[in-house]
Coordinates of C-alpha atoms in Angstrom, one line a residue:
M243 CA 0.0 0.0 0.0
K244 CA 1.3 3.4 -0.9
I245 CA 0.7 6.4 1.3
K246 CA 0.9 9.9 -0.1
Y247 CA 1.5 12.9 2.1
I248 CA 0.2 16.3 1.2
Q249 CA 2.7 18.9 2.1
S250 CA 0.5 21.9 1.5
A251 CA -3.2 22.1 1.0
S252 CA -4.3 24.2 -1.9
P253 CA -7.9 24.2 -3.3
Q254 CA -6.6 22.5 -6.4
I255 CA -5.4 19.5 -4.4
F256 CA -8.9 19.0 -3.0
D257 CA -10.4 19.4 -6.4
D258 CA -8.0 16.8 -7.9
L259 CA -8.6 14.3 -5.1
S260 CA -12.3 14.8 -5.4
S261 CA -12.4 14.2 -9.2
V262 CA -10.1 11.1 -8.8
L263 CA -12.4 9.6 -6.2
V264 CA -15.5 10.3 -8.1
K265 CA -14.0 8.7 -11.2
K266 CA -12.8 5.6 -9.3
V267 CA -16.1 5.0 -7.6
G268 CA -17.9 5.6 -11.0
D269 CA -15.6 3.0 -12.6
F270 CA -16.2 0.6 -9.8
L271 CA -20.0 0.9 -10.2
K272 CA -19.8 0.4 -14.0
Q273 CA -17.6 -2.6 -13.7
G274 CA -20.0 -4.4 -11.3
S275 CA -17.0 -6.3 -10.0
G276 CA -16.1 -7.0 -6.4
S277 CA -13.1 -4.6 -6.1
L278 CA -11.4 -1.5 -7.4
V279 CA -8.3 -3.3 -8.4
K280 CA -7.7 -1.2 -11.6
S281 CA -7.4 2.0 -9.5
G282 CA -5.2 0.4 -6.9
L283 CA -7.9 0.3 -4.3
K284 CA -9.3 -3.0 -3.2
I285 CA -12.7 -2.9 -1.5
P286 CA -14.2 -6.3 -1.5
R287 CA -18.0 -6.5 -1.6
S288 CA -17.9 -8.9 1.3
Y289 CA -16.1 -6.3 3.5
K290 CA -19.0 -6.0 6.0
K291 CA -19.2 -9.8 6.4
E292 CA -15.5 -10.2 6.7
K293 CA -15.4 -7.4 9.3
E294 CA -18.2 -9.1 11.4
E295 CA -16.4 -12.5 11.3
K296 CA -13.1 -11.1 12.6
E297 CA -12.2 -11.3 16.2
M298 CA -12.3 -7.8 17.4
N299 CA -10.7 -6.2 20.5
E300 CA -13.5 -5.3 22.9
T301 CA -12.4 -1.7 23.2
L302 CA -12.5 -1.3 19.4
K303 CA -15.8 -3.1 19.2
T304 CA -17.4 -0.7 21.8
L305 CA -16.0 2.3 19.9
M306 CA -17.5 1.1 16.6
E307 CA -20.8 0.0 18.0
R308 CA -21.7 2.8 20.4
R309 CA -24.7 4.8 19.3
S310 CA -26.6 7.8 20.8
V311 CA -29.9 6.8 22.4
R312 CA -32.8 9.1 23.0
S313 CA -35.2 7.0 24.9
Y314 CA -34.6 5.8 28.4
K315 CA -36.1 3.5 31.1
E316 CA -37.1 5.2 34.3
E317 CA -34.9 3.1 36.5
Q318 CA -31.6 4.6 37.7
V319 CA -28.2 3.3 36.6
P320 CA -26.9 1.1 39.4
E321 CA -24.5 3.0 41.6
N322 CA -21.5 0.6 41.0
I323 CA -22.0 1.0 37.2
L324 CA -22.3 4.8 37.5
Q325 CA -19.1 4.9 39.5
Q326 CA -17.2 3.0 36.8
I327 CA -18.5 5.3 34.1
L328 CA -17.5 8.4 36.1
E329 CA -14.1 7.0 36.8
A330 CA -13.5 6.6 33.1
G331 CA -14.4 10.3 32.8
E332 CA -11.8 11.1 35.4
Y333 CA -9.2 9.4 33.3
A334 CA -9.8 11.4 30.1
P335 CA -6.8 13.1 28.8
S336 CA -6.6 16.9 29.2
G337 CA -4.5 19.8 28.2
M338 CA -1.2 19.7 30.1
G339 CA -2.7 16.9 32.3
M340 CA -4.6 19.5 34.3
Q341 CA -7.8 17.4 34.6
S342 CA -9.8 20.7 35.0
A343 CA -13.2 19.4 33.8
V344 CA -15.8 18.8 36.5
M345 CA -18.6 16.2 36.3
V346 CA -21.9 16.9 38.1
V347 CA -24.2 14.0 38.5
V348 CA -27.9 14.8 38.7
R349 CA -30.3 12.0 39.7
D350 CA -33.1 14.0 41.3
K351 CA -36.1 14.1 38.9
D352 CA -37.2 17.6 40.0
T353 CA -33.7 19.0 39.4
I354 CA -33.4 17.3 36.0
N355 CA -36.8 18.7 35.1
Q356 CA -35.7 22.2 36.2
I357 CA -32.5 22.1 34.2
S358 CA -34.6 20.7 31.2
R359 CA -37.0 23.6 31.5
M360 CA -34.1 26.1 31.6
N361 CA -32.6 24.6 28.5
A362 CA -35.9 24.5 26.7
A363 CA -36.4 28.3 27.4
V364 CA -33.0 29.0 25.9
M365 CA -33.8 26.9 22.8
G366 CA -37.3 28.5 22.5
N367 CA -39.3 25.3 22.9
D368 CA -40.7 23.0 25.6
G369 CA -39.0 19.7 24.7
D370 CA -36.9 17.6 27.1
P371 CA -33.3 17.8 25.9
F372 CA -32.5 14.8 28.2
Y373 CA -35.2 12.6 26.7
G374 CA -36.4 11.4 30.1
A375 CA -33.0 10.1 31.2
P376 CA -33.1 9.3 35.0
T377 CA -29.5 10.3 35.4
V378 CA -27.8 13.3 33.8
V379 CA -24.1 14.0 34.0
I380 CA -23.2 17.6 33.2
V381 CA -19.6 18.2 32.3
F382 CA -18.2 21.7 33.0
G383 CA -14.9 23.0 31.5
D384 CA -12.8 25.6 33.2
S385 CA -13.0 28.5 30.8
T386 CA -9.8 29.9 32.1
R387 CA -8.0 27.0 30.5
G388 CA -7.1 27.3 26.8
T389 CA -8.2 23.7 26.2
Y390 CA -11.5 23.7 28.2
V391 CA -13.7 22.7 25.2
E392 CA -11.4 19.9 24.3
D393 CA -10.9 18.8 27.9
G394 CA -14.7 18.6 28.5
S395 CA -15.2 16.9 25.1
L396 CA -12.7 14.2 26.0
V397 CA -14.4 13.6 29.3
M398 CA -17.8 13.3 27.5
G399 CA -16.3 10.8 25.0
N400 CA -14.9 8.7 27.8
L401 CA -18.2 8.8 29.7
M402 CA -20.2 7.7 26.6
N403 CA -17.8 4.9 25.6
A404 CA -17.5 3.6 29.2
A405 CA -21.3 3.6 29.4
A406 CA -21.6 1.7 26.2
S407 CA -19.1 -0.9 27.3
L408 CA -21.2 -1.4 30.5
G409 CA -24.5 -1.7 28.7
V410 CA -25.7 1.8 29.6
D411 CA -27.2 4.0 26.8
S412 CA -26.2 7.6 26.5
C413 CA -26.4 10.7 24.3
W414 CA -24.3 13.9 24.1
I415 CA -26.6 16.8 24.7
H416 CA -24.6 19.7 23.3
R417 CA -27.3 22.3 23.5
A418 CA -27.3 22.3 27.3
K419 CA -24.1 24.5 27.2
E420 CA -26.2 27.6 26.7
V421 CA -27.9 27.2 30.2
F422 CA -24.7 27.4 32.3

C-alpha cells in the first residue's frame, strides 16, 4: 500500500482528489466487480461480512458499535456501574494533564426537570433535551484554560464509551451548554 503525504493544502489539491475519487467510484459501479483493483484500491463487496467475522478487540468493538440513544427507562443506573462510568471520565486526557473538567451527576427528577425547562427556554421550545433520562451527567470545562472545550469533550467521550461498554445507553446533549 502506498501512502501519499500532502505537504501543502491548496484548493486545487482537494479538487484533484475529489475528481479522482468520483472517477474511481464511478468506474467501480460500472464494472460491477467486487473490487477496485484497476485503481489500486481494493474494496471487497464482502467487506462487512469479513469485518463481522473477525475477532475484534473489545475496546474497538465498543467504539464502533456505540450509538446515541434518545429513549430511556425510568430506572436509575446502578451505583456501582455509574461509579465505573464516572471513573472513566476522570481518566480522560486533558491539556497539560490539568484534569480541570468537572462532572456533576444529577439523579433527582425535580432537578433534572428544572434544568430541562431552563434549557428549553434558551432553545425556544418546551421539549426535554434529556429525553427522560433518570441520570444526567453535566460536564463543566474551566473556561480559564485554553483547552477547556477539548478537555470537556474528551471527558464526554470517555463517559459515553464507558457507558456503552457497560451496557448503559447515553447521548451527548450539546445544547445544554447555553444554560450554564
